[in-house]
Amino acid sequence: MSEAELQTPIMAHLVELKGRIIRILVVWLVAVLFCYMHADDIYQFLLVPLKTAFEGEQRQLIATSLTETFVTYIRLAIYGGFFIAFPYIASEIYLFLAPGLYKRERKALLPYLTAAPILFLLGAALAYYFVMPKAWEFFISFEMPDAPLPLVVQAKVSEYLGLVMQLVLAFGISFQLPVLLTMLVRVGLLKTETLSKGRRYAIVILLTVAAFITPPDIVSQVLLFIPLYALYEISIFVCRRIERRRAEHELQHA
């Protein structure tokens, strides 16, 4: 095959990739505009955990610059647009990869496309409904309103919402662990035995990850580590089934 013939399919793939990236950006932009139009509703929704922590008290968030609230709304729209567009982004990635896969491999990829957004939403929901209330209670417990020189929390709107988005993203992305591990086992780059024997190392790594991607408090770190380790054990169970089915398939075709 000549060099020109080799370059033709490569150029075709690059053109296709360019088209898919443009479509992804367009869908993301539309989702961002939609979220910006509803930024106040999103803002109020994200305030609920803090309102719960401050229940019965007259509290307020502060903005220390004229542009702070506007910039915060833009950030909310960008992150919200990504959450909304994520299923479409995943489908575009699948459609780009599918032609290069065998039929059996295409079927094997589909469950991951379903599991990834579901696990992301589960992680985000855990952060919002369980971790945030506990974390905010922990932070507020350091107040000293009755001290000679009172110390009370007056959170900046940008810092609070930045912390919320950090937690949501951290939990959502971390919950992709089973998808990553099972996919590596399926393609043969990792073995279940390695995962099983490496539990001690996994604990250290997961604790480090939890400490790195969460706020600097022990509460949110522990509340992220516990479900992550549970997902690690679930991944080992699923990977064993994958390897068992692969062995049975090889025996049938031997």
CSV table of C-alpha atoms in Angstrom, one decimal:
chain,number,residue,atom,x,y,z
A,1,MET,CA,0.0,0.0,0.0
A,2,SER,CA,1.4,3.4,-1.0
A,3,GLU,CA,2.0,6.3,1.4
A,4,ALA,CA,-0.8,8.3,-0.2
A,5,GLU,CA,-3.3,5.4,0.4
A,6,LEU,CA,-2.2,5.2,4.0
A,7,GLN,CA,-2.7,8.9,4.5
A,8,THR,CA,-6.2,8.9,3.0
A,9,PRO,CA,-8.0,7.0,5.8
A,10,ILE,CA,-6.0,9.0,8.4
A,11,MET,CA,-7.2,12.3,6.9
A,12,ALA,CA,-10.8,10.9,6.8
A,13,HIS,CA,-10.6,10.1,10.5
A,14,LEU,CA,-9.2,13.5,11.3
A,15,VAL,CA,-12.0,15.2,9.3
A,16,GLU,CA,-14.6,13.0,11.1
A,17,LEU,CA,-13.0,13.8,14.5
A,18,LYS,CA,-13.1,17.5,13.7
A,19,GLY,CA,-16.8,17.3,12.8
A,20,ARG,CA,-17.6,15.5,16.0
A,21,ILE,CA,-15.6,17.9,18.2
A,22,ILE,CA,-17.5,20.8,16.5
A,23,ARG,CA,-20.8,19.2,17.2
A,24,ILE,CA,-19.8,18.5,20.8
A,25,LEU,CA,-18.8,22.1,21.3
A,26,VAL,CA,-22.1,23.4,19.7
A,27,VAL,CA,-24.2,21.1,22.0
A,28,TRP,CA,-22.1,22.1,25.0
A,29,LEU,CA,-22.6,25.8,24.1
A,30,VAL,CA,-26.3,25.4,23.8
A,31,ALA,CA,-26.4,23.6,27.2
A,32,VAL,CA,-24.3,26.4,28.7
A,33,LEU,CA,-26.7,29.1,27.3
A,34,PHE,CA,-29.7,27.1,28.7
A,35,CYS,CA,-28.0,26.8,32.1
A,36,TYR,CA,-27.1,30.5,32.1
A,37,MET,CA,-30.8,31.3,31.5
A,38,HIS,CA,-31.6,29.2,34.6
A,39,ALA,CA,-28.5,30.1,36.6
A,40,ASP,CA,-30.5,31.6,39.4
A,41,ASP,CA,-32.5,28.3,39.8
A,42,ILE,CA,-29.2,26.3,39.8
A,43,TYR,CA,-27.8,28.7,42.3
A,44,GLN,CA,-30.7,28.3,44.6
A,45,PHE,CA,-30.6,24.5,44.3
A,46,LEU,CA,-26.9,24.5,45.3
A,47,LEU,CA,-27.6,26.7,48.3
A,48,VAL,CA,-29.9,24.1,49.9
A,49,PRO,CA,-27.2,22.2,51.8
A,50,LEU,CA,-25.9,25.5,53.3
A,51,LYS,CA,-29.4,26.7,54.1
A,52,THR,CA,-30.0,23.4,55.9
A,53,ALA,CA,-26.7,23.8,57.9
A,54,PHE,CA,-27.8,27.4,58.8
A,55,GLU,CA,-31.4,26.4,59.5
A,56,GLY,CA,-33.1,28.8,61.9
A,57,GLU,CA,-30.4,31.4,61.7
A,58,GLN,CA,-30.2,34.7,59.8
A,59,ARG,CA,-27.2,34.2,57.5
A,60,GLN,CA,-26.1,35.6,54.2
A,61,LEU,CA,-23.5,35.1,51.5
A,62,ILE,CA,-21.2,38.0,50.5
A,63,ALA,CA,-19.7,39.2,47.3
A,64,THR,CA,-16.5,41.3,47.6
A,65,SER,CA,-16.5,42.6,44.1
A,66,LEU,CA,-19.0,43.9,41.6
A,67,THR,CA,-18.2,41.2,39.1
A,68,GLU,CA,-18.1,38.2,41.5
A,69,THR,CA,-21.8,37.2,41.2
A,70,PHE,CA,-21.7,37.5,37.4
A,71,VAL,CA,-18.5,35.4,37.0
A,72,THR,CA,-20.0,32.8,39.4
A,73,TYR,CA,-23.1,32.5,37.3
A,74,ILE,CA,-20.9,32.0,34.2
A,75,ARG,CA,-19.0,29.2,35.9
A,76,LEU,CA,-22.3,27.6,37.0
A,77,ALA,CA,-23.5,27.7,33.4
A,78,ILE,CA,-20.3,26.1,32.1
A,79,TYR,CA,-20.3,23.3,34.6
A,80,GLY,CA,-24.0,22.8,34.3
A,81,GLY,CA,-23.7,22.7,30.5
A,82,PHE,CA,-21.1,20.0,30.7
A,83,PHE,CA,-23.4,17.8,33.0
A,84,ILE,CA,-26.3,18.2,30.5
A,85,ALA,CA,-24.2,17.5,27.5
A,86,PHE,CA,-22.3,14.6,28.9
A,87,PRO,CA,-24.5,11.8,27.5
A,88,TYR,CA,-24.2,13.4,24.0
A,89,ILE,CA,-20.5,13.7,24.4
A,90,ALA,CA,-20.2,10.0,25.4
A,91,SER,CA,-22.3,9.0,22.4
A,92,GLU,CA,-20.1,11.0,20.0
A,93,ILE,CA,-17.0,9.3,21.4
A,94,TYR,CA,-18.7,5.9,21.0
A,95,LEU,CA,-19.7,6.6,17.4
A,96,PHE,CA,-16.2,7.7,16.6
A,97,LEU,CA,-14.7,4.5,18.1
A,98,ALA,CA,-17.3,2.0,16.9
A,99,PRO,CA,-16.3,1.7,13.2
A,100,GLY,CA,-12.9,0.4,14.4
A,101,LEU,CA,-14.3,-2.2,16.7
A,102,TYR,CA,-15.6,-5.7,16.0
A,103,LYS,CA,-19.3,-6.3,16.5
A,104,ARG,CA,-18.6,-8.1,19.8
A,105,GLU,CA,-16.4,-5.3,21.0
A,106,ARG,CA,-19.1,-2.7,20.2
A,107,LYS,CA,-21.6,-4.6,22.3
A,108,ALA,CA,-19.0,-4.7,25.1
A,109,LEU,CA,-18.5,-0.9,25.0
A,110,LEU,CA,-22.2,-0.1,25.3
A,111,PRO,CA,-22.6,-1.0,29.0
A,112,TYR,CA,-19.8,1.4,29.8
A,113,LEU,CA,-21.5,4.2,28.0
A,114,THR,CA,-24.6,3.5,30.2
A,115,ALA,CA,-22.7,3.0,33.4
A,116,ALA,CA,-20.4,6.1,33.2
A,117,PRO,CA,-23.2,8.8,33.4
A,118,ILE,CA,-25.2,6.8,35.9
A,119,LEU,CA,-22.2,6.4,38.2
A,120,PHE,CA,-21.3,10.1,37.7
A,121,LEU,CA,-24.8,11.1,38.8
A,122,LEU,CA,-24.7,8.7,41.8
A,123,GLY,CA,-21.4,10.3,42.9
A,124,ALA,CA,-22.7,13.8,42.4
A,125,ALA,CA,-25.9,12.9,44.3
A,126,LEU,CA,-23.9,11.4,47.2
A,127,ALA,CA,-21.9,14.6,47.4
A,128,TYR,CA,-24.9,16.9,47.3
A,129,TYR,CA,-27.3,15.0,49.6
A,130,PHE,CA,-25.0,13.5,52.1
A,131,VAL,CA,-21.4,14.8,52.1
A,132,MET,CA,-22.1,18.5,51.8
A,133,PRO,CA,-24.4,18.7,54.8
A,134,LYS,CA,-21.9,16.8,56.9
A,135,ALA,CA,-19.0,18.9,55.7
A,136,TRP,CA,-20.8,22.2,56.2
A,137,GLU,CA,-21.7,21.2,59.8
A,138,PHE,CA,-18.1,20.3,60.4
A,139,PHE,CA,-16.8,23.7,59.1
A,140,ILE,CA,-19.5,25.7,61.0
A,141,SER,CA,-18.6,23.9,64.2
A,142,PHE,CA,-15.4,26.0,64.4
A,143,GLU,CA,-17.4,29.2,64.9
A,144,MET,CA,-17.1,31.0,68.2
A,145,PRO,CA,-20.1,33.4,68.3
A,146,ASP,CA,-19.9,33.9,72.1
A,147,ALA,CA,-16.2,34.6,72.3
A,148,PRO,CA,-14.9,38.0,73.5
A,149,LEU,CA,-14.1,38.6,69.8
A,150,PRO,CA,-16.8,36.6,68.0
A,151,LEU,CA,-15.8,34.4,65.0
A,152,VAL,CA,-18.7,33.6,62.6
A,153,VAL,CA,-18.8,32.3,59.1
A,154,GLN,CA,-19.5,34.7,56.3
A,155,ALA,CA,-18.9,32.7,53.1
A,156,LYS,CA,-18.2,34.4,49.8
A,157,VAL,CA,-20.6,33.3,47.0
A,158,SER,CA,-17.8,32.4,44.6
A,159,GLU,CA,-15.8,30.4,47.2
A,160,TYR,CA,-18.9,28.5,48.3
A,161,LEU,CA,-20.1,27.6,44.8
A,162,GLY,CA,-16.5,26.7,43.8
A,163,LEU,CA,-16.3,24.3,46.8
A,164,VAL,CA,-19.7,22.8,45.8
A,165,MET,CA,-18.6,22.2,42.2
A,166,GLN,CA,-15.3,20.8,43.4
A,167,LEU,CA,-17.1,18.3,45.6
A,168,VAL,CA,-19.6,17.3,42.9
A,169,LEU,CA,-17.0,16.9,40.2
A,170,ALA,CA,-14.6,15.0,42.6
A,171,PHE,CA,-17.3,12.5,43.6
A,172,GLY,CA,-18.7,12.2,40.0
A,173,ILE,CA,-15.3,11.5,38.5
A,174,SER,CA,-14.1,9.3,41.3
A,175,PHE,CA,-17.2,7.1,40.8
A,176,GLN,CA,-15.8,6.2,37.3
A,177,LEU,CA,-13.4,3.8,39.1
A,178,PRO,CA,-15.4,0.6,38.3
A,179,VAL,CA,-15.7,1.7,34.6
A,180,LEU,CA,-12.0,2.2,34.4
A,181,LEU,CA,-10.9,-1.0,36.2
A,182,THR,CA,-13.4,-3.3,34.4
A,183,MET,CA,-12.5,-1.9,31.0
A,184,LEU,CA,-8.8,-2.5,31.7
A,185,VAL,CA,-9.5,-6.1,32.7
A,186,ARG,CA,-11.7,-6.6,29.6
A,187,VAL,CA,-9.0,-5.5,27.2
A,188,GLY,CA,-6.4,-7.6,29.0
A,189,LEU,CA,-4.3,-4.7,30.5
A,190,LEU,CA,-5.1,-5.7,34.0
A,191,LYS,CA,-5.9,-8.9,35.9
A,192,THR,CA,-8.3,-9.5,38.7
A,193,GLU,CA,-5.6,-11.2,40.7
A,194,THR,CA,-3.6,-8.0,40.6
A,195,LEU,CA,-6.5,-6.0,42.0
A,196,SER,CA,-7.2,-8.6,44.7
A,197,LYS,CA,-3.5,-8.8,45.9
A,198,GLY,CA,-3.1,-5.0,45.7
A,199,ARG,CA,-5.8,-4.1,48.2
A,200,ARG,CA,-3.3,-2.5,50.6
A,201,TYR,CA,-1.8,-0.4,47.9
A,202,ALA,CA,-5.3,0.5,46.7
A,203,ILE,CA,-6.2,1.8,50.2
A,204,VAL,CA,-3.2,4.1,50.2
A,205,ILE,CA,-3.9,5.3,46.7
A,206,LEU,CA,-7.6,5.9,47.3
A,207,LEU,CA,-6.9,7.8,50.6
A,208,THR,CA,-4.4,10.0,48.7
A,209,VAL,CA,-6.8,10.7,45.9
A,210,ALA,CA,-9.6,11.5,48.4
A,211,ALA,CA,-7.2,13.9,50.2
A,212,PHE,CA,-6.1,15.5,47.0
A,213,ILE,CA,-9.5,16.2,45.3
A,214,THR,CA,-11.6,17.1,48.3
A,215,PRO,CA,-11.5,20.1,50.6
A,216,PRO,CA,-8.8,19.9,53.4
A,217,ASP,CA,-11.1,18.3,56.0
A,218,ILE,CA,-11.2,14.8,57.3
A,219,VAL,CA,-15.0,14.5,57.0
A,220,SER,CA,-15.2,14.8,53.2
A,221,GLN,CA,-12.1,12.8,52.7
A,222,VAL,CA,-13.4,9.8,54.7
A,223,LEU,CA,-16.9,10.1,53.1
A,224,LEU,CA,-15.2,9.9,49.6
A,225,PHE,CA,-12.8,7.1,50.6
A,226,ILE,CA,-15.5,4.7,51.9
A,227,PRO,CA,-17.7,4.5,48.8
A,228,LEU,CA,-14.5,4.5,46.6
A,229,TYR,CA,-13.2,1.4,48.4
A,230,ALA,CA,-16.6,-0.2,48.2
A,231,LEU,CA,-16.6,0.4,44.4
A,232,TYR,CA,-13.1,-1.1,44.3
A,233,GLU,CA,-14.4,-4.3,45.9
A,234,ILE,CA,-17.4,-4.3,43.5
A,235,SER,CA,-15.0,-3.9,40.6
A,236,ILE,CA,-13.0,-7.0,41.7
A,237,PHE,CA,-16.3,-9.0,41.8
A,238,VAL,CA,-17.3,-7.8,38.3
A,239,CYS,CA,-13.8,-8.4,36.9
A,240,ARG,CA,-13.8,-12.0,38.2
A,241,ARG,CA,-17.1,-12.6,36.3
A,242,ILE,CA,-15.6,-11.0,33.1
A,243,GLU,CA,-12.5,-13.3,33.3
A,244,ARG,CA,-14.7,-16.3,34.0
A,245,ARG,CA,-16.9,-15.6,31.0
A,246,ARG,CA,-13.8,-15.1,28.8
A,247,ALA,CA,-12.3,-18.4,29.9
A,248,GLU,CA,-15.6,-20.2,29.2
A,249,HIS,CA,-15.8,-18.5,25.7
A,250,GLU,CA,-12.2,-19.6,24.9
A,251,LEU,CA,-13.0,-23.2,26.0
A,252,GLN,CA,-16.1,-23.3,23.7
A,253,HIS,CA,-14.0,-22.2,20.7
A,254,ALA,CA,-11.0,-24.3,21.5
